[in-house]
PDB file of C-alpha atoms in Angstrom:
ATOM      1  CA  MET A  44      90.320 102.144 178.135  1.00 51.00           C
ATOM      2  CA  ALA A  45      89.304  99.480 180.546  1.00 50.00           C
ATOM      3  CA  LEU A  46      92.711  98.728 181.667  1.00 46.00           C
ATOM      4  CA  LEU A  47      93.415 102.484 182.223  1.00 45.00           C
ATOM      5  CA  ALA A  48      90.324 102.866 184.078  1.00 49.00           C
ATOM      6  CA  LEU A  49      91.184  99.805 186.504  1.00 46.00           C
ATOM      7  CA  TYR A  50      94.877 101.187 186.754  1.00 47.00           C
ATOM      8  CA  LYS A  51      93.370 104.519 188.076  1.00 51.00           C
ATOM      9  CA  MET A  52      91.140 102.815 190.343  1.00 56.00           C
ATOM     10  CA  LYS A  53      93.776 100.701 191.962  1.00 50.00           C
ATOM     11  CA  GLN A  54      96.108 103.821 192.150  1.00 57.00           C
ATOM     12  CA  LYS A  55      93.169 105.679 194.073  1.00 57.00           C
ATOM     13  CA  TYR A  56      92.538 102.752 196.286  1.00 51.00           C
ATOM     14  CA  PHE A  57      96.410 102.597 197.368  1.00 48.00           C
ATOM     15  CA  LEU A  58      96.601 106.457 198.025  1.00 53.00           C
ATOM     16  CA  VAL A  59      93.462 106.034 200.146  1.00 47.00           C
ATOM     17  CA  ILE A  60      94.912 102.962 201.892  1.00 58.00           C
ATOM     18  CA  GLY A  61      98.351 104.773 202.384  1.00 50.00           C
ATOM     19  CA  GLY A  62      96.647 107.658 203.827  1.00 53.00           C
ATOM     20  CA  ALA A  63      94.789 105.952 206.354  1.00 51.00           C
ATOM     21  CA  VAL A  64      97.856 103.961 207.405  1.00 47.00           C
ATOM     22  CA  LEU A  65      99.610 107.044 207.648  1.00 51.00           C
ATOM     23  CA  LEU A  66      96.828 108.775 209.786  1.00 52.00           C
ATOM     24  CA  ILE A  67      96.793 105.569 212.169  1.00 53.00           C
ATOM     25  CA  VAL A  68     100.640 105.914 212.682  1.00 44.00           C
ATOM     26  CA  LEU A  69     100.433 109.798 213.382  1.00 51.00           C
ATOM     27  CA  LEU A  70      97.528 109.055 216.036  1.00 50.00           C
ATOM     28  CA  GLY A  71      99.268 106.150 217.906  1.00 50.00           C
ATOM     29  CA  ILE A  72     102.485 108.523 217.971  1.00 46.00           C
ATOM     30  CA  PHE A  73     100.356 111.289 219.525  1.00 45.00           C
ATOM     31  CA  LEU A  74      98.618 108.866 222.079  1.00 43.00           C
ATOM     32  CA  PHE A  75     101.960 107.279 223.002  1.00 41.00           C
ATOM     33  CA  PHE A  76     103.370 110.704 224.018  1.00 42.00           C
ATOM     34  CA  SER A  77     100.249 112.029 225.652  1.00 43.00           C
ATOM     35  CA  GLN A  78     100.082 108.709 227.638  1.00 41.00           C
ATOM     36  CA  LYS A  79     103.742 109.245 228.698  1.00 39.00           C
ATOM     37  CA  GLU A  80     103.074 112.691 229.918  1.00 43.00           C
ATOM     38  CA  ASN A  81     100.012 111.691 231.731  1.00 43.00           C
ATOM     39  CA  VAL A  82     102.036 108.788 233.385  1.00 42.00           C
ATOM     40  CA  SER A  83     104.748 111.465 234.494  1.00 53.00           C
ATOM     41  CA  ASP A  84     102.295 113.774 235.968  1.00 59.00           C
ATOM     42  CA  GLN A  85     100.769 110.756 237.828  1.00 60.00           C
ATOM     43  CA  ASN A  86     104.033 109.739 239.243  1.00 81.00           C
ATOM     44  CA  ILE A  87     104.417 113.367 240.875  1.00 86.00           C
ATOM     45  CA  LYS A  88     103.874 113.160 244.642  1.00 88.00           C
ATOM     46  CA  PRO A  89     101.997 116.517 246.013  1.00 91.00           C
ATOM     47  CA  VAL A  90     103.152 118.307 248.775  1.00 91.00           C
ATOM     48  CA  ASN A  91     100.779 119.451 251.640  1.00 90.00           C
ATOM     49  CA  VAL A  92     101.907 123.085 252.608  1.00 93.00           C
ATOM     50  CA  LYS A  93      99.896 124.245 255.115  1.00 93.00           C
ATOM     51  CA  ASP A  94     100.875 128.185 254.741  1.00 95.00           C
ATOM     52  CA  LEU A  95     102.255 129.134 251.367  1.00 96.00           C
ATOM     53  CA  SER A  96     103.980 132.280 252.895  1.00 96.00           C
ATOM     54  CA  SER A  97     106.431 129.722 254.525  1.00 95.00           C
ATOM     55  CA  LEU A  98     107.910 129.268 251.150  1.00 96.00           C
ATOM     56  CA  MET A  99     108.773 133.083 250.473  1.00 97.00           C
ATOM     57  CA  LEU A 100     112.109 134.289 250.653  1.00 97.00           C
ATOM     58  CA  SER A 101     113.292 136.405 253.664  1.00 96.00           C
ATOM     59  CA  VAL A 102     115.461 139.597 253.525  1.00 97.00           C
ATOM     60  CA  GLU A 103     118.267 137.423 254.816  1.00 97.00           C
ATOM     61  CA  ASP A 104     118.315 135.582 251.613  1.00 97.00           C
ATOM     62  CA  PHE A 105     119.329 138.495 249.800  1.00 98.00           C
ATOM     63  CA  PRO A 106     122.988 140.059 249.640  1.00 96.00           C
ATOM     64  CA  GLN A 107     123.302 141.685 252.967  1.00 92.00           C
ATOM     65  CA  ASN A 108     125.228 144.799 251.706  1.00 91.00           C
ATOM     66  CA  GLU A 109     122.697 146.078 249.132  1.00 92.00           C
ATOM     67  CA  GLY A 110     119.862 147.217 251.359  1.00 93.00           C
ATOM     68  CA  TRP A 111     117.029 145.055 250.186  1.00 96.00           C
ATOM     69  CA  THR A 112     113.730 145.233 252.076  1.00 96.00           C
ATOM     70  CA  LEU A 113     110.318 143.416 252.044  1.00 97.00           C
ATOM     71  CA  LYS A 114     108.010 145.676 250.278  1.00 95.00           C
ATOM     72  CA  ASP A 115     104.826 143.515 250.094  1.00 95.00           C
ATOM     73  CA  ARG A 116     103.558 140.055 251.183  1.00 97.00           C
ATOM     74  CA  ALA A 117      99.988 139.071 250.172  1.00 97.00           C
ATOM     75  CA  GLU A 118      97.679 136.084 249.500  1.00 97.00           C
ATOM     76  CA  ARG A 119      96.349 136.046 245.958  1.00 97.00           C
ATOM     77  CA  GLY A 120      92.907 135.595 245.205  1.00 97.00           C
ATOM     78  CA  LYS A 121      91.223 134.487 241.865  1.00 97.00           C
ATOM     79  CA  THR A 122      90.869 137.902 240.574  1.00 97.00           C
ATOM     80  CA  ASP A 123      94.804 137.881 240.629  1.00 96.00           C
ATOM     81  CA  VAL A 124      95.082 134.997 238.309  1.00 96.00           C
ATOM     82  CA  SER A 125      94.999 134.737 234.510  1.00 95.00           C
ATOM     83  CA  ASP A 126      92.226 133.048 232.849  1.00 96.00           C
ATOM     84  CA  TYR A 127      94.427 130.485 231.729  1.00 96.00           C
ATOM     85  CA  GLY A 128      95.659 129.677 235.289  1.00 96.00           C
ATOM     86  CA  LEU A 129      92.066 129.341 236.428  1.00 97.00           C
ATOM     87  CA  SER A 130      91.395 127.061 233.655  1.00 97.00           C
ATOM     88  CA  ILE A 131      93.881 124.730 234.480  1.00 97.00           C
ATOM     89  CA  GLY A 132      92.899 124.454 238.213  1.00 97.00           C
ATOM     90  CA  TRP A 133      94.649 127.253 240.138  1.00 98.00           C
ATOM     91  CA  LYS A 134      93.874 126.576 243.666  1.00 97.00           C
ATOM     92  CA  ARG A 135      95.644 129.097 245.786  1.00 97.00           C
ATOM     93  CA  GLY A 136      98.783 131.267 245.676  1.00 98.00           C
ATOM     94  CA  TYR A 137     100.912 133.879 247.489  1.00 98.00           C
ATOM     95  CA  LEU A 138     103.209 136.964 246.624  1.00 98.00           C
ATOM     96  CA  ALA A 139     106.113 138.589 248.048  1.00 98.00           C
ATOM     97  CA  SER A 140     107.887 141.616 246.589  1.00 98.00           C
ATOM     98  CA  TYR A 141     111.467 142.894 247.611  1.00 98.00           C
ATOM     99  CA  LEU A 142     113.116 146.165 247.181  1.00 96.00           C
ATOM    100  CA  ARG A 143     116.391 147.563 246.819  1.00 95.00           C
ATOM    101  CA  GLY A 144     117.614 151.275 246.031  1.00 91.00           C
ATOM    102  CA  ASP A 145     116.055 154.826 245.752  1.00 78.00           C
ATOM    103  CA  LEU A 146     112.963 155.401 244.155  1.00 77.00           C
ATOM    104  CA  LYS A 147     113.132 159.299 244.143  1.00 75.00           C
ATOM    105  CA  SER A 148     112.795 160.718 240.524  1.00 66.00           C
ATOM    106  CA  GLU A 149     115.836 162.737 240.504  1.00 72.00           C
ATOM    107  CA  ASN A 150     118.084 159.797 241.618  1.00 76.00           C
ATOM    108  CA  LEU A 151     116.382 156.771 240.400  1.00 84.00           C
ATOM    109  CA  ASP A 152     118.387 153.668 241.282  1.00 88.00           C
ATOM    110  CA  TYR A 153     116.377 150.673 242.140  1.00 93.00           C
ATOM    111  CA  SER A 154     115.814 146.835 241.693  1.00 95.00           C
ATOM    112  CA  ARG A 155     112.723 144.805 242.546  1.00 96.00           C
ATOM    113  CA  VAL A 156     112.152 141.094 242.810  1.00 98.00           C
ATOM    114  CA  ASP A 157     108.685 139.743 242.691  1.00 98.00           C
ATOM    115  CA  LEU A 158     108.203 136.115 243.781  1.00 98.00           C
ATOM    116  CA  TYR A 159     104.924 134.120 243.034  1.00 98.00           C
ATOM    117  CA  VAL A 160     104.058 130.634 244.098  1.00 98.00           C
ATOM    118  CA  SER A 161     100.813 129.043 243.181  1.00 98.00           C
ATOM    119  CA  GLU A 162      99.348 125.319 243.831  1.00 97.00           C
ATOM    120  CA  TYR A 163      97.707 123.311 241.012  1.00 98.00           C
ATOM    121  CA  PRO A 164      96.429 119.780 240.637  1.00 97.00           C
ATOM    122  CA  VAL A 165      99.154 117.421 240.080  1.00 96.00           C
ATOM    123  CA  GLU A 166      97.609 116.325 236.773  1.00 95.00           C
ATOM    124  CA  ASN A 167      97.716 119.775 235.206  1.00 96.00           C
ATOM    125  CA  ILE A 168     101.253 121.181 237.100  1.00 97.00           C
ATOM    126  CA  SER A 169     102.967 120.339 233.632  1.00 95.00           C
ATOM    127  CA  LEU A 170     100.849 122.766 231.975  1.00 96.00           C
ATOM    128  CA  THR A 171     101.931 125.695 233.866  1.00 97.00           C
ATOM    129  CA  LEU A 172     105.260 125.857 232.179  1.00 95.00           C
ATOM    130  CA  LYS A 173     103.904 126.864 228.586  1.00 90.00           C
ATOM    131  CA  THR A 174     106.104 128.778 226.621  1.00 89.00           C
ATOM    132  CA  GLN A 175     105.329 132.684 226.817  1.00 90.00           C
ATOM    133  CA  GLU A 176     104.363 134.300 223.700  1.00 89.00           C
ATOM    134  CA  SER A 177     105.521 137.779 222.502  1.00 90.00           C
ATOM    135  CA  ASP A 178     103.045 140.347 221.463  1.00 88.00           C
ATOM    136  CA  ASN A 179     103.141 143.887 220.081  1.00 86.00           C
ATOM    137  CA  TYR A 180     104.212 145.186 223.518  1.00 90.00           C
ATOM    138  CA  THR A 181     106.031 142.441 225.154  1.00 94.00           C
ATOM    139  CA  GLN A 182     108.955 140.181 223.667  1.00 95.00           C
ATOM    140  CA  TYR A 183     109.831 136.974 225.512  1.00 96.00           C
ATOM    141  CA  ASP A 184     113.500 135.984 224.264  1.00 96.00           C
ATOM    142  CA  SER A 185     114.019 132.465 225.971  1.00 96.00           C
ATOM    143  CA  LEU A 186     117.345 131.850 227.813  1.00 97.00           C
ATOM    144  CA  SER A 187     118.904 128.456 228.553  1.00 96.00           C
ATOM    145  CA  SER A 188     117.075 126.464 231.326  1.00 95.00           C
ATOM    146  CA  PRO A 189     118.398 127.385 234.920  1.00 96.00           C
ATOM    147  CA  LEU A 190     117.630 123.832 235.647  1.00 96.00           C
ATOM    148  CA  ILE A 191     115.815 124.442 238.900  1.00 96.00           C
ATOM    149  CA  GLY A 192     113.180 122.305 240.212  1.00 96.00           C
ATOM    150  CA  ASP A 193     111.412 119.339 238.184  1.00 96.00           C
ATOM    151  CA  GLU A 194     111.326 121.898 235.050  1.00 97.00           C
ATOM    152  CA  SER A 195     112.263 125.434 234.533  1.00 97.00           C
ATOM    153  CA  LYS A 196     112.271 127.973 231.973  1.00 97.00           C
ATOM    154  CA  ALA A 197     113.680 131.237 231.717  1.00 98.00           C
ATOM    155  CA  TYR A 198     113.259 134.696 229.733  1.00 97.00           C
ATOM    156  CA  LYS A 199     114.755 138.058 228.820  1.00 97.00           C
ATOM    157  CA  VAL A 200     111.537 140.235 228.648  1.00 97.00           C
ATOM    158  CA  ILE A 201     111.508 143.426 226.726  1.00 96.00           C
ATOM    159  CA  SER A 202     108.435 145.468 227.328  1.00 93.00           C
ATOM    160  CA  VAL A 203     107.080 148.747 225.949  1.00 92.00           C
ATOM    161  CA  ASP A 204     104.485 150.763 227.377  1.00 88.00           C
ATOM    162  CA  GLU A 205     101.733 153.009 225.892  1.00 84.00           C
ATOM    163  CA  TYR A 206     104.220 155.813 225.674  1.00 87.00           C
ATOM    164  CA  GLY A 207     106.899 153.781 223.825  1.00 85.00           C
ATOM    165  CA  ILE A 208     109.289 153.686 226.740  1.00 87.00           C
ATOM    166  CA  GLU A 209     111.308 150.325 226.772  1.00 91.00           C
ATOM    167  CA  SER A 210     111.968 148.364 229.791  1.00 92.00           C
ATOM    168  CA  ILE A 211     113.846 145.303 230.293  1.00 94.00           C
ATOM    169  CA  TYR A 212     113.528 142.590 232.947  1.00 96.00           C
ATOM    170  CA  TYR A 213     114.131 138.859 233.643  1.00 98.00           C
ATOM    171  CA  GLN A 214     111.877 136.169 234.565  1.00 98.00           C
ATOM    172  CA  ILE A 215     112.521 132.432 235.826  1.00 98.00           C
ATOM    173  CA  GLU A 216     109.652 129.998 236.001  1.00 98.00           C
ATOM    174  CA  PHE A 217     109.914 126.679 237.410  1.00 98.00           C
ATOM    175  CA  ARG A 218     107.702 123.879 238.981  1.00 97.00           C
ATOM    176  CA  LYS A 219     108.492 121.635 241.931  1.00 96.00           C
ATOM    177  CA  SER A 220     105.897 118.891 242.889  1.00 96.00           C
ATOM    178  CA  ASN A 221     102.458 120.409 242.505  1.00 97.00           C
ATOM    179  CA  LEU A 222     103.476 123.904 243.024  1.00 98.00           C
ATOM    180  CA  PHE A 223     104.456 126.585 240.300  1.00 98.00           C
ATOM    181  CA  TYR A 224     106.992 129.416 241.013  1.00 98.00           C
ATOM    182  CA  LYS A 225     107.755 132.604 239.123  1.00 98.00           C
ATOM    183  CA  LEU A 226     110.372 135.202 240.075  1.00 98.00           C
ATOM    184  CA  THR A 227     111.007 138.449 238.093  1.00 98.00           C
ATOM    185  CA  ILE A 228     113.814 141.309 238.574  1.00 98.00           C
ATOM    186  CA  TYR A 229     113.448 144.625 237.161  1.00 94.00           C
ATOM    187  CA  GLY A 230     114.376 148.135 237.647  1.00 94.00           C
ATOM    188  CA  THR A 231     117.372 150.108 236.611  1.00 92.00           C
ATOM    189  CA  ARG A 232     119.570 147.435 237.857  1.00 91.00           C
ATOM    190  CA  THR A 233     118.764 143.873 236.707  1.00 94.00           C
ATOM    191  CA  ASP A 234     121.163 140.902 238.007  1.00 95.00           C
ATOM    192  CA  TYR A 235     120.004 137.799 236.336  1.00 97.00           C
ATOM    193  CA  ASP A 236     122.587 135.865 238.344  1.00 97.00           C
ATOM    194  CA  LEU A 237     121.038 137.052 241.528  1.00 97.00           C
ATOM    195  CA  LEU A 238     117.690 136.088 240.279  1.00 98.00           C
ATOM    196  CA  LYS A 239     118.911 132.451 239.692  1.00 97.00           C
ATOM    197  CA  GLU A 240     120.450 132.541 242.999  1.00 97.00           C
ATOM    198  CA  LEU A 241     117.125 133.491 244.482  1.00 98.00           C
ATOM    199  CA  ALA A 242     115.171 130.996 242.626  1.00 98.00           C
ATOM    200  CA  THR A 243     117.471 128.214 243.811  1.00 97.00           C
ATOM    201  CA  LYS A 244     116.986 129.379 247.511  1.00 97.00           C
ATOM    202  CA  THR A 245     113.310 129.414 246.963  1.00 97.00           C
ATOM    203  CA  GLU A 246     113.168 125.720 245.766  1.00 96.00           C
ATOM    204  CA  GLU A 247     115.323 124.724 248.807  1.00 95.00           C
ATOM    205  CA  LYS A 248     112.459 126.199 251.216  1.00 93.00           C
ATOM    206  CA  LEU A 249     110.398 123.229 249.984  1.00 88.00           C
ATOM    207  CA  LYS A 250     112.887 120.655 251.034  1.00 73.00           C
TER     208      LYS A 250
END
């Protein structure tokens, strides 16, 4: 009996030691990757853009034979930003909207592009590209990265309104230096290739 009790005590001892070692290893891995990400953020050189509106697309950046027009341009305030954006240090932002087509109900044929640019602290810029999560009304289907900026993501988005009407649009998000960009295209015509071209032109305006 004494030998059995001693054996069980040793077994329990080794289990505790093994669990502690595993915990230390996992913690070390977590700290390694966290430090690596922080170092990466620290290596980012922030840009100083006096006026964010200078980074917006112009009508000339759109296909010239399709009738695109500038619909809205506006500086964004804190009330325009999500709680998450504010929590990671949103500083300022700008929005421009572009429209093509006919909005008359009897002949509805249009496309709209919205372009958002926001400035964040360098140490938090990597947090802006979190993976979008679907809910009961909006489904985010991840697409291949468009390879724009320092990091980018793209989605096909299926949205259902309160009346059960479904709409599909495309969204590209990317970060460049300490700036975060989001472009969406929606309407009765949604040209994803055009959206990628516009995102590339937007990035080039920072160079």
